[in-house]
């Protein structure tokens, strides 16, 4: 297991995730990261929070950028 941090970013802000999530670190890491992002975006949509212009910048426990995932791409893939 490795710890990943899902920082929420937009053009004007950076909200740092200081807690992170423990995910299995294997070749399929991106699919694990995407699944976690999908769950988080679903909660925002459920509570009618805006997601336009927001992205996750996912970093590993050493601060290395693993992925940048726009919220809208996560929401579109769920349907």
XYZ file of N, CA and C in Angstrom:
237
model
N 0.852 -1.183 0.000
C 0.000 0.000 0.000
C 0.890 1.237 0.000
N 0.401 2.242 -0.658
C 1.090 3.530 -0.681
C 0.052 4.617 -0.416
N 0.509 5.741 0.072
C -0.395 6.865 0.368
C -0.386 7.825 -0.803
N -1.603 8.203 -1.229
C -1.781 9.173 -2.313
C -2.594 10.341 -1.794
N -2.273 11.520 -2.289
C -2.928 12.755 -1.872
C -3.685 13.341 -3.052
N -4.938 13.705 -2.812
C -5.823 14.234 -3.852
C -6.020 15.732 -3.612
N -5.113 16.525 -4.148
C -5.209 17.973 -4.013
C -6.248 18.476 -5.016
N -7.112 19.355 -4.564
C -8.132 19.918 -5.449
C -7.615 21.249 -5.963
N -7.614 21.374 -7.290
C -7.079 22.579 -7.906
C -8.073 23.181 -8.888
N -7.928 24.469 -9.091
C -8.644 25.184 -10.145
C -7.704 26.278 -10.623
N -8.198 27.087 -11.509
C -7.377 28.178 -12.031
C -6.922 29.125 -10.922
N -7.765 29.269 -9.890
C -7.500 30.264 -8.844
C -7.148 29.705 -7.479
N -7.138 28.376 -7.320
C -6.901 27.873 -5.970
C -6.185 26.521 -5.971
N -5.629 26.204 -4.817
C -5.002 24.920 -4.563
C -5.381 24.514 -3.148
N -6.195 23.470 -3.032
C -6.597 22.960 -1.725
C -5.825 21.679 -1.466
N -4.879 21.752 -0.548
C -3.997 20.629 -0.283
C -4.688 19.554 0.548
N -4.545 18.328 0.114
C -5.010 17.169 0.867
C -3.876 16.765 1.799
N -4.063 16.965 3.078
C -3.011 16.628 4.035
C -3.207 15.247 4.659
N -4.358 14.615 4.410
C -4.642 13.295 4.977
C -4.242 12.168 4.028
N -4.671 12.251 2.785
C -4.357 11.222 1.806
C -5.176 9.953 1.981
N -4.932 9.022 1.058
C -5.610 7.725 1.045
C -4.569 6.643 0.806
N -4.730 5.516 1.477
C -3.871 4.366 1.228
C -4.489 3.556 0.096
N -3.732 3.382 -0.982
C -4.182 2.612 -2.131
C -3.119 1.587 -2.486
N -3.556 0.504 -3.111
C -2.624 -0.511 -3.558
C -1.754 0.070 -4.659
N -0.431 -0.018 -4.494
C 0.512 0.535 -5.476
C 1.021 -0.595 -6.365
N 0.322 -0.783 -7.471
C 0.721 -1.784 -8.460
C 0.634 -1.138 -9.830
N 0.806 -1.914 -10.881
C 0.733 -1.348 -12.226
C -0.601 -0.667 -12.490
N -1.646 -1.077 -11.821
C -2.963 -0.476 -12.012
C -3.223 0.706 -11.115
N -2.188 1.356 -10.630
C -2.366 2.476 -9.703
C -3.323 3.516 -10.250
N -3.204 3.835 -11.552
C -4.062 4.866 -12.118
C -5.531 4.484 -11.971
N -5.878 3.208 -12.172
C -7.279 2.811 -12.045
C -7.752 2.944 -10.600
N -6.886 2.673 -9.638
C -7.241 2.854 -8.227
C -7.452 4.339 -7.916
N -6.567 5.173 -8.430
C -6.668 6.619 -8.229
C -7.952 7.144 -8.854
N -8.241 6.687 -10.074
C -9.436 7.147 -10.774
C -10.699 6.708 -10.030
N -10.710 5.501 -9.506
C -11.866 5.019 -8.747
C -12.084 5.863 -7.492
N -11.014 6.213 -6.811
C -11.134 7.064 -5.622
C -11.649 8.448 -6.007
N -11.144 8.989 -7.109
C -11.600 10.300 -7.581
C -13.082 10.253 -7.939
N -13.514 9.178 -8.578
C -14.922 9.032 -8.972
C -15.824 9.075 -7.741
N -15.429 8.416 -6.678
C -16.220 8.410 -5.444
C -16.333 9.817 -4.861
N -15.231 10.540 -4.862
C -15.231 11.890 -4.307
C -16.100 12.835 -5.132
N -16.006 12.745 -6.457
C -16.806 13.614 -7.331
C -18.289 13.266 -7.205
N -18.616 11.983 -7.086
C -20.014 11.574 -6.935
C -20.644 12.226 -5.705
N -19.887 12.318 -4.627
C -20.403 12.963 -3.418
C -20.666 14.446 -3.652
N -19.777 15.103 -4.381
C -19.990 16.523 -4.689
C -21.242 16.718 -5.537
N -21.411 15.859 -6.535
C -22.591 15.958 -7.411
C -23.861 15.695 -6.604
N -23.825 14.700 -5.724
C -24.974 14.362 -4.884
C -25.438 15.567 -4.072
N -24.491 16.354 -3.580
C -24.825 17.531 -2.779
C -24.889 18.808 -3.612
N -24.982 18.622 -4.948
C -25.148 19.718 -5.913
C -24.058 20.780 -5.809
N -22.836 20.332 -5.544
C -21.689 21.235 -5.516
C -21.141 21.382 -6.931
N -20.707 22.576 -7.319
C -20.160 22.766 -8.668
C -18.819 22.045 -8.835
N -18.605 21.470 -10.023
C -17.345 20.779 -10.291
C -16.605 21.366 -11.488
N -17.214 22.319 -12.183
C -16.587 22.915 -13.365
C -15.255 23.567 -13.018
N -14.253 23.275 -13.811
C -12.944 23.895 -13.640
C -12.081 23.290 -12.539
N -12.606 22.278 -11.848
C -11.849 21.652 -10.774
C -11.136 20.399 -11.269
N -9.985 20.129 -10.688
C -9.212 18.929 -11.010
C -8.592 18.380 -9.734
N -8.254 17.104 -9.783
C -7.411 16.510 -8.761
C -5.994 16.505 -9.282
N -5.058 16.957 -8.467
C -3.644 16.705 -8.710
C -3.266 15.641 -7.701
N -3.019 14.455 -8.194
C -2.738 13.321 -7.321
C -1.232 13.162 -7.192
N -0.760 13.169 -5.950
C 0.663 12.975 -5.694
C 0.849 11.745 -4.815
N 2.025 11.145 -4.938
C 2.320 10.003 -4.082
C 2.889 10.503 -2.753
N 3.266 9.573 -1.905
C 3.731 9.939 -0.563
C 5.030 10.723 -0.558
N 5.727 10.763 -1.703
C 6.972 11.528 -1.812
C 6.761 12.860 -2.518
N 5.496 13.186 -2.846
C 5.190 14.451 -3.483
C 5.286 14.435 -4.997
N 5.528 13.279 -5.581
C 5.617 13.158 -7.046
C 4.216 13.172 -7.648
N 4.008 14.009 -8.665
C 2.722 14.078 -9.348
C 2.477 12.774 -10.096
N 1.376 12.111 -9.770
C 1.016 10.836 -10.383
C 0.020 11.046 -11.507
N -0.936 11.954 -11.296
C -1.981 12.189 -12.291
C -2.649 13.521 -12.031
N -3.162 14.100 -13.096
C -4.052 15.249 -13.005
C -5.363 14.800 -13.625
N -6.430 14.841 -12.844
C -7.714 14.313 -13.284
C -8.784 15.393 -13.169
N -9.252 15.919 -14.304
C -10.340 16.910 -14.251
C -11.621 16.263 -13.706
N -12.311 16.964 -12.832
C -13.540 16.447 -12.257
C -14.545 16.075 -13.343
N -14.648 16.887 -14.391
C -15.662 16.626 -15.407
C -15.400 15.303 -16.124
N -14.136 14.890 -16.265
C -13.854 13.618 -16.921
C -14.258 12.451 -16.041
N -14.136 12.622 -14.738
C -14.564 11.593 -13.795
C -16.077 11.452 -13.834
N -16.784 12.579 -13.832
C -18.251 12.559 -13.850
C -18.767 11.964 -15.152
N -18.134 12.257 -16.271
C -18.558 11.733 -17.568
C -18.349 10.231 -17.660
N -17.285 9.723 -17.071
C -16.986 8.289 -17.162
C -17.950 7.456 -16.338
N -18.591 8.076 -15.360
C -19.516 7.334 -14.500
C -20.821 7.014 -15.202
N -21.142 7.781 -16.222
C -22.427 7.590 -16.888
C -22.298 6.701 -18.035
